[in-house]
Short mmCIF file of C-alpha atoms and ligand atoms in Angstrom, two decimals:
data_model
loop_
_atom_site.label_atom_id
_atom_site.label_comp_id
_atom_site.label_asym_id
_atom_site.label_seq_id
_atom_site.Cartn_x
_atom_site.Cartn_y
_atom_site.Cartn_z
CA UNK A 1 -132.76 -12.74 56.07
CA UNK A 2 -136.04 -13.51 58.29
CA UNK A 3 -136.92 -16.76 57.61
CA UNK A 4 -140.82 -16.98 57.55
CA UNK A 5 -143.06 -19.52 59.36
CA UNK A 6 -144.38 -21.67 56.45
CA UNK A 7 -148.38 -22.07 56.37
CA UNK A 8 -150.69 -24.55 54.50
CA UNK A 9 -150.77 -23.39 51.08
CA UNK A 10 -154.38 -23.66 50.07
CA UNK A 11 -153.87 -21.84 46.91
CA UNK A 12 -152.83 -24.71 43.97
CA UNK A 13 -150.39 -24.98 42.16
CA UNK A 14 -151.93 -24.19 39.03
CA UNK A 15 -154.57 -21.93 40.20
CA UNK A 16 -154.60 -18.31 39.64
CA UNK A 17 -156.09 -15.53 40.65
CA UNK A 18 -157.45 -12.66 37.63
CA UNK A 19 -158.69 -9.24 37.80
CA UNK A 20 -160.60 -8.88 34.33
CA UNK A 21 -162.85 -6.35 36.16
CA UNK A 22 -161.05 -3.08 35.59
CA UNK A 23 -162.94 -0.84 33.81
CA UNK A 24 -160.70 0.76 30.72
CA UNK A 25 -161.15 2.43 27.35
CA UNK A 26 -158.93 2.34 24.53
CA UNK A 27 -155.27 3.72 25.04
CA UNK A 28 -153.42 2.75 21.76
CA UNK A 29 -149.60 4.20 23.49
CA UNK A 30 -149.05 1.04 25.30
CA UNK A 31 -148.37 -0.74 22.45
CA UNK A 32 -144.81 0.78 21.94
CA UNK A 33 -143.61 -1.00 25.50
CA UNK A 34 -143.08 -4.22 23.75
CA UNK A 35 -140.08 -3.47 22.77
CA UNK A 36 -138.84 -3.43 26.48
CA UNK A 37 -137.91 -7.13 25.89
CA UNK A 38 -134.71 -7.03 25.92
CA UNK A 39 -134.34 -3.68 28.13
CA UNK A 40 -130.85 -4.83 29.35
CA UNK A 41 -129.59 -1.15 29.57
CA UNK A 42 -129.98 -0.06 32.97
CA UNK A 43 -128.89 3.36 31.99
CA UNK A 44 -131.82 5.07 31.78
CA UNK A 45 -133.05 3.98 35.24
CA UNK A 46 -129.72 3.67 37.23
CA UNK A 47 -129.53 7.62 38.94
CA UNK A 48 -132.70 7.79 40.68
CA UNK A 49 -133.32 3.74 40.85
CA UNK A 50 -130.26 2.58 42.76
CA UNK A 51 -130.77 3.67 45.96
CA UNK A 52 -131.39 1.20 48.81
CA UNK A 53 -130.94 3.30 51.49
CA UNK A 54 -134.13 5.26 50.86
CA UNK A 55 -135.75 2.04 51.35
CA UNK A 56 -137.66 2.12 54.40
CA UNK A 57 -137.95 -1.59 54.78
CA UNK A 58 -133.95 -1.56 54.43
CA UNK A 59 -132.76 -4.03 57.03
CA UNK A 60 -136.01 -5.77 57.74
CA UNK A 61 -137.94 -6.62 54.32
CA UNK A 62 -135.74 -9.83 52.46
CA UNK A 63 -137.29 -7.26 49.35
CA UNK A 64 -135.14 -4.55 49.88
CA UNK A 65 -132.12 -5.45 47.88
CA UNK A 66 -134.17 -6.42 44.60
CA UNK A 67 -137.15 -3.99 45.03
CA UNK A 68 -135.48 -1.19 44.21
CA UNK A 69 -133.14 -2.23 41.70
CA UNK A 70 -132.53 -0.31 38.68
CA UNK A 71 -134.11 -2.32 36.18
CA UNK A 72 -137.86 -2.81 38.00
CA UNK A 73 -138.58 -6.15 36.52
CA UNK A 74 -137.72 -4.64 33.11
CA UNK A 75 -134.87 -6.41 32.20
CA UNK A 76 -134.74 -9.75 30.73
CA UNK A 77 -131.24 -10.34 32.19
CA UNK A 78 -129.76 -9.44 35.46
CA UNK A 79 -126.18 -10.03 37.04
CA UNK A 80 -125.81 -13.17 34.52
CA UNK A 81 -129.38 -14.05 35.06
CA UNK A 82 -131.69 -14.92 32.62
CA UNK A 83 -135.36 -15.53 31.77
CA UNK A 84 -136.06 -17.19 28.62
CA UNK A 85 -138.47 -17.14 26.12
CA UNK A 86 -141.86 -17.53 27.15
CA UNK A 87 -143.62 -20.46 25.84
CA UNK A 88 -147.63 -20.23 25.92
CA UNK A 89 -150.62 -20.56 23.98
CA UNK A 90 -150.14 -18.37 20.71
CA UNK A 91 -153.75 -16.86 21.32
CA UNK A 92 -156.66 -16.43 23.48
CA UNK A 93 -159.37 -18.91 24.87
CA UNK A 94 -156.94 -21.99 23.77
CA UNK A 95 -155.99 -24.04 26.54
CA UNK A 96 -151.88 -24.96 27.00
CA UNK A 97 -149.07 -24.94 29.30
CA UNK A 98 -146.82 -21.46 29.95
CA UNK A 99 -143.13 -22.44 30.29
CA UNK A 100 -139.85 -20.96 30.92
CA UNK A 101 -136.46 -21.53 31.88
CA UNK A 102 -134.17 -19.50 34.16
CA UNK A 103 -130.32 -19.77 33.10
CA UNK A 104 -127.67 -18.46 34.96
CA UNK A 105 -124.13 -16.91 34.57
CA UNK A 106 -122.62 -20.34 33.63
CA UNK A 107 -125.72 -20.06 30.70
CA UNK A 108 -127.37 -22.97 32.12
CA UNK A 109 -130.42 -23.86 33.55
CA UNK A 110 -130.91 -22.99 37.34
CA UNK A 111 -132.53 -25.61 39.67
CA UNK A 112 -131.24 -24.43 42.77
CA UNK A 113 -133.83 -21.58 44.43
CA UNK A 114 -134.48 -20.58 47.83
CA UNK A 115 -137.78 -20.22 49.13
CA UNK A 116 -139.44 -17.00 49.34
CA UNK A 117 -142.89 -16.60 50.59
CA UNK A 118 -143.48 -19.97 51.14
CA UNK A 119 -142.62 -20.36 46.83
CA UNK A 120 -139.62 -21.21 44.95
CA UNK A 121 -140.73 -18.89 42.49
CA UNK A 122 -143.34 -16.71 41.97
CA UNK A 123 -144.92 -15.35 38.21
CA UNK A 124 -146.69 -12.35 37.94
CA UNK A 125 -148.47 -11.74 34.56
CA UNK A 126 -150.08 -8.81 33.00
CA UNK A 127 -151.37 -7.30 29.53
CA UNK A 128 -149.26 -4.04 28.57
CA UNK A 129 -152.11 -1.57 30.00
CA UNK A 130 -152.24 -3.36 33.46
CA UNK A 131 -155.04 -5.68 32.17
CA UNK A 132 -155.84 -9.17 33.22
CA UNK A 133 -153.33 -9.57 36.23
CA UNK A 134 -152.40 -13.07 36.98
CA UNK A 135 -150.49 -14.17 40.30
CA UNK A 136 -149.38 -17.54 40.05
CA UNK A 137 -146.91 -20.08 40.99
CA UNK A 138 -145.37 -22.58 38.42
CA UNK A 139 -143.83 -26.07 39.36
CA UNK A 140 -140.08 -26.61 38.25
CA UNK A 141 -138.90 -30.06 36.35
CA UNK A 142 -135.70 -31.54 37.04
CA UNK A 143 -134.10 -29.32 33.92
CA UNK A 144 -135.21 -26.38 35.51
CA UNK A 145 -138.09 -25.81 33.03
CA UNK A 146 -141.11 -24.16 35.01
CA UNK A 147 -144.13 -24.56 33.80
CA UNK A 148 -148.10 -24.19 34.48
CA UNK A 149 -151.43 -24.49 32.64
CA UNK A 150 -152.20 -21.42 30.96
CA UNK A 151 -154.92 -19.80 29.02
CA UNK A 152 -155.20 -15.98 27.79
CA UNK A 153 -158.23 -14.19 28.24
CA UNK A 154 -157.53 -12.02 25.93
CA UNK A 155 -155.38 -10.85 23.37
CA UNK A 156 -152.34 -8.56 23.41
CA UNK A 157 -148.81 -8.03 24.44
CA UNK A 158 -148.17 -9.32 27.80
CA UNK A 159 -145.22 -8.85 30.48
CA UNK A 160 -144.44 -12.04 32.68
CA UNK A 161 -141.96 -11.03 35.41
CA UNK A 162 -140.83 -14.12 37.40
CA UNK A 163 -139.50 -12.81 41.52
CA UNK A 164 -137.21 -15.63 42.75
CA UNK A 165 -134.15 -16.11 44.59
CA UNK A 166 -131.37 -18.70 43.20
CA UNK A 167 -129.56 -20.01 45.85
CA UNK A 168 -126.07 -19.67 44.15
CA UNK A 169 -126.38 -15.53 44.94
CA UNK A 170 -128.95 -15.33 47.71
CA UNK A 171 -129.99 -11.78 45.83
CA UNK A 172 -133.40 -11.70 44.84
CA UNK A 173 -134.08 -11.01 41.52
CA UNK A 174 -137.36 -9.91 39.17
CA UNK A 175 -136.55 -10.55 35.08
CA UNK A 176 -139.58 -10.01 32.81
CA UNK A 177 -140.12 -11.13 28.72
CA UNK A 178 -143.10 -10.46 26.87
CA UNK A 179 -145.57 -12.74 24.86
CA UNK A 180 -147.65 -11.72 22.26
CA UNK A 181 -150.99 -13.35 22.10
CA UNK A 182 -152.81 -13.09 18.96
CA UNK A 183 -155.90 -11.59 17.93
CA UNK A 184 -158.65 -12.78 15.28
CA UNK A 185 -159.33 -9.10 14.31
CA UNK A 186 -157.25 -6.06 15.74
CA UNK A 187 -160.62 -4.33 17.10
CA UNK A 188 -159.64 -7.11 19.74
CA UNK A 189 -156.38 -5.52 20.57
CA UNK A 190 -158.11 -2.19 21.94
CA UNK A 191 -156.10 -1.31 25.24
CA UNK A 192 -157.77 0.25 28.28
CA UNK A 193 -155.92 3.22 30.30
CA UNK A 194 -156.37 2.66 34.31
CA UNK A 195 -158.12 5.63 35.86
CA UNK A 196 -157.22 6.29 39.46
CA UNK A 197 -159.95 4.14 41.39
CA UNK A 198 -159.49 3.71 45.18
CA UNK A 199 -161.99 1.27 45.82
CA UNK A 200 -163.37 -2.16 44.33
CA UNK A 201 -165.11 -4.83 44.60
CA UNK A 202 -164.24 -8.59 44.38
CA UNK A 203 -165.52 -11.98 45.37
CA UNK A 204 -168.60 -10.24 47.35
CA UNK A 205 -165.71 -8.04 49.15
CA UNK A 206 -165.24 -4.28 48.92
CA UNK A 207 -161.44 -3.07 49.05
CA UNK A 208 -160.64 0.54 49.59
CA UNK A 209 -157.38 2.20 49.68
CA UNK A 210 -156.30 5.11 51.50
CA UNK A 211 -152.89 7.00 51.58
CA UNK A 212 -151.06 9.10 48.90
CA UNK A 213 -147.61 8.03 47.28
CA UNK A 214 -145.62 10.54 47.33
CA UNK A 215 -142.45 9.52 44.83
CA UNK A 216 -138.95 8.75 46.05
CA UNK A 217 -140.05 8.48 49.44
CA UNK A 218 -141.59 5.68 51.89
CA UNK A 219 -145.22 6.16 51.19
CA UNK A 220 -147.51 4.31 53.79
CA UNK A 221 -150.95 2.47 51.56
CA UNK A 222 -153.54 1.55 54.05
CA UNK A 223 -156.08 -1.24 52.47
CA UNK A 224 -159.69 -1.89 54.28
CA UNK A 225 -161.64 -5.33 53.58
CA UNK A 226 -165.42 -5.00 54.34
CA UNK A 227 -168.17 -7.01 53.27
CA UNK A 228 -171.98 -6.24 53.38
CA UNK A 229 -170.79 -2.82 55.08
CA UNK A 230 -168.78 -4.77 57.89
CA UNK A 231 -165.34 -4.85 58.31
CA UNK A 232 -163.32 -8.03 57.48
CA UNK A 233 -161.61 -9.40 60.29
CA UNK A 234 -160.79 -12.82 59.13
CA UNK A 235 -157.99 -12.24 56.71
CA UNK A 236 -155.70 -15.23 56.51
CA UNK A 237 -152.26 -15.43 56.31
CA UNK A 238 -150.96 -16.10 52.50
CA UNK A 239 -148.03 -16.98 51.26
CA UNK A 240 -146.58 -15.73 54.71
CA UNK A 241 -148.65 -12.34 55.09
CA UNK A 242 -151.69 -10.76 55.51
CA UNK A 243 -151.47 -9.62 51.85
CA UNK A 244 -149.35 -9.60 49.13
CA UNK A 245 -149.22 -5.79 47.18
CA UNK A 246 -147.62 -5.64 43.30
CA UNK A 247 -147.78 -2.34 42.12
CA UNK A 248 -147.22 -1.96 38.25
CA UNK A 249 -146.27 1.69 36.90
CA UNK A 250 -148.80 2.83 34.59
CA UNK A 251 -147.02 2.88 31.65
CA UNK A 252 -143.99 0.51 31.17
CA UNK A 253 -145.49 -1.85 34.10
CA UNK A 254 -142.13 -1.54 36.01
CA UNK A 255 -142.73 -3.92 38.58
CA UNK A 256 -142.95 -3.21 42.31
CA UNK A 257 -143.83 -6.15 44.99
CA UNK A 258 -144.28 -4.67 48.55
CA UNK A 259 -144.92 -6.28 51.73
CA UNK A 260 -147.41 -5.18 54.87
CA UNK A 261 -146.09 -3.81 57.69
CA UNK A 262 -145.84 -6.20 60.84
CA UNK A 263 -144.33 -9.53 61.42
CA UNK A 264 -145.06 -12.64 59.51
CA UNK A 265 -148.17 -13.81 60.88
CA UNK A 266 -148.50 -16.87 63.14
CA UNK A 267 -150.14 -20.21 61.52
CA UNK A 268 -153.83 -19.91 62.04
CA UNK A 269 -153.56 -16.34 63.12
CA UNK A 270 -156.26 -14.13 61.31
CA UNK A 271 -156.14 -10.28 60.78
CA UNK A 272 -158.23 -7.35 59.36
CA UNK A 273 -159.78 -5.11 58.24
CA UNK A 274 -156.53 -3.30 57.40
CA UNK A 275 -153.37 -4.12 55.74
CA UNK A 276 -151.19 -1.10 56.07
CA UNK A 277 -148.17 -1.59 53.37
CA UNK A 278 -145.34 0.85 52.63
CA UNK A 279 -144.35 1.55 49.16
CA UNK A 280 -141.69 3.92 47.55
CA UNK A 281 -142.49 4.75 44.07
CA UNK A 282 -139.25 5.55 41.69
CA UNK A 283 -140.98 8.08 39.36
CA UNK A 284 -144.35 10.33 39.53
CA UNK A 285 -147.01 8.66 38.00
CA UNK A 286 -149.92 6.36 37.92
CA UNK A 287 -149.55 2.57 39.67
CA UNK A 288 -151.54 -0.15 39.27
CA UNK A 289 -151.98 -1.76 42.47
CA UNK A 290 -152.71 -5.54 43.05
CA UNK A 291 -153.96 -6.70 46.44
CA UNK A 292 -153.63 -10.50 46.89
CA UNK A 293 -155.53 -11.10 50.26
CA UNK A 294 -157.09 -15.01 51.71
CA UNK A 295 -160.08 -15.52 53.71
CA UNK A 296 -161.34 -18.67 54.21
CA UNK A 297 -159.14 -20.17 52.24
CA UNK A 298 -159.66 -18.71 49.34
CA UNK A 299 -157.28 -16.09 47.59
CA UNK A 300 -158.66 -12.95 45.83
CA UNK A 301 -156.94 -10.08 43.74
CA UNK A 302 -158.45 -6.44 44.27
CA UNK A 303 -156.86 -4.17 41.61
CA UNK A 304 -156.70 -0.28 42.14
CA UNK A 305 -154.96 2.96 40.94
CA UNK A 306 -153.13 5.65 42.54
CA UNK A 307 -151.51 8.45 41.22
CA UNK A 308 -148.49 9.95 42.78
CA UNK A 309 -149.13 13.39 44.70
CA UNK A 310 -146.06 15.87 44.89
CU1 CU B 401 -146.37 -15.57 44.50
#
């Protein structure tokens, strides 16, 4: 596996990055993916899903293995691995801690990770319709119990996936569980369907995306930064990269992290205004994408949609 130069990591522990700028409408079928839980059957995904070798980062990207394996960040256990139940705050706008354990085959906790992107582990939270998108790295007690301070937005049925790599296996893993965060009155609980939108603004930048996805196959994303109408060239490196992609499927939010094309960056190296990533979507469909990119210093999330084309 390459082993990536390690940079300052500017980004806190317990700070996190949120998209609650999508624009959305109610879309009352999400609602039925909470019972994706305890999604242990990989039946269902294993024909088209298990296949590696169409991966086109296959022998370079340390993602390859996991990536594309048949559960997507689904499943709540994976070759004896296990997320727990997520602890958090039971509903919105009440300040807490989010917690979780990771057992393994043996049933308990694991404490033994290998870095991966400059984190031990790395938590990616979103509401059932692709809403409120949190990035965000948790610290680890001595039991094994990761944990950081947490507050909902809003309410609804979320999907936490956590992407690590326990040491024991040296196979990366994504394992998801949902938490239900109440609501005072179910008006509240209105869901918003993504509409494809290929360019957004955040923090004062404008992010564009360009590129189809066509499914089953390497499908090459090219993102632009510009600000005031002029490119971005000052894109730091984060978390090892230029930028950090998830893409979420529209739907069941099977989980997709992807990587840019290029070699780790050097320490204090600076890039822009493109980050060109390659993705290979299992099914036609909608994907939410999630754009993590740094400059000076500070970390911001652009969220767009693509549908699939052929
Ligand atoms: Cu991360």
């Amino acid at each position: 596996m390459r082993r990536l130069p390690s940079f300052p990591h500017r980004n806190s522990q317990s700070k996190e990055h949120t998209t609650g700028t999508a624009a959305h409408d109610p879309h009352a079928e999400h609602t039925g993916h909470t019972g994706h839980t305890d999604h242990t059957d990989h039946t269902d995904h294993t024909a088209q899903d298990r296949h590696a070798g169409h991966d086109p980062h296959a022998g370079h990207d340390p993602h390859a293995g996991h990536d594309m394996s048949a559960t997507f960040g689904l499943a709540q256990t994976e070759d004896g691995y296990r997320i727990g139940e997520v602890s958090a705050p039971g509903s919105a706008n009440e300040p807490g801690t989010l917690s979780f354990t990771i057992s393994g085959p043996d049933g308990d906790a694991v404490t033994d990770f290998t870095e991966e992107h400059e984190k031990k582990l790395h938590l990616i939270v979103a509401r059932s319709d692709g809403a409120h998108f949190h990035h965000v790295h948790p610290t680890m007690d001595a039991g094994g119990t990761w944990s950081v301070p947490w507050q909902w937005d809003a309410p609804g049925s979320y999907r936490a996936f956590a992407d690590f790599i326990p040491t024991a296996t040296g196979a990366g893993l994504t394992l998801s569980s949902t938490v239900e965060v109440a609501a005072e009155t179910p008006g509240e609980l209105a869901l918003h369907p993504a509409t494809p939108r290929t360019e957004t603004s955040v923090g004062g930048y404008d992010v564009t995306v360009s590129g189809s996805i066509t499914p089953n196959h390497g499908s090459e994303l090219q993102f632009t930064v510009s600000r005031d109408g002029e490119p971005v060239t000052a894109l730091e490196p984060y978390l090892g990269a230029f930028g950090h992609l998830v893409a979420l499927r529209d739907g069941d939010l099977a989980y997709l992290h992807v990587h840019p094309h290029g070699d780790a960056p050097q320490p204090g190296a600076t890039s822009g205004p493109h980050i060109t990533f390659e993705i290979t979507a299992p099914t036609p469909g909608r994907y939410l994408l999630f754009l993590d990119f740094q400059v000076a210093g500070e970390v911001f999330t652009a969220p767009l949609v693509v549908d699939t084309v052929g």
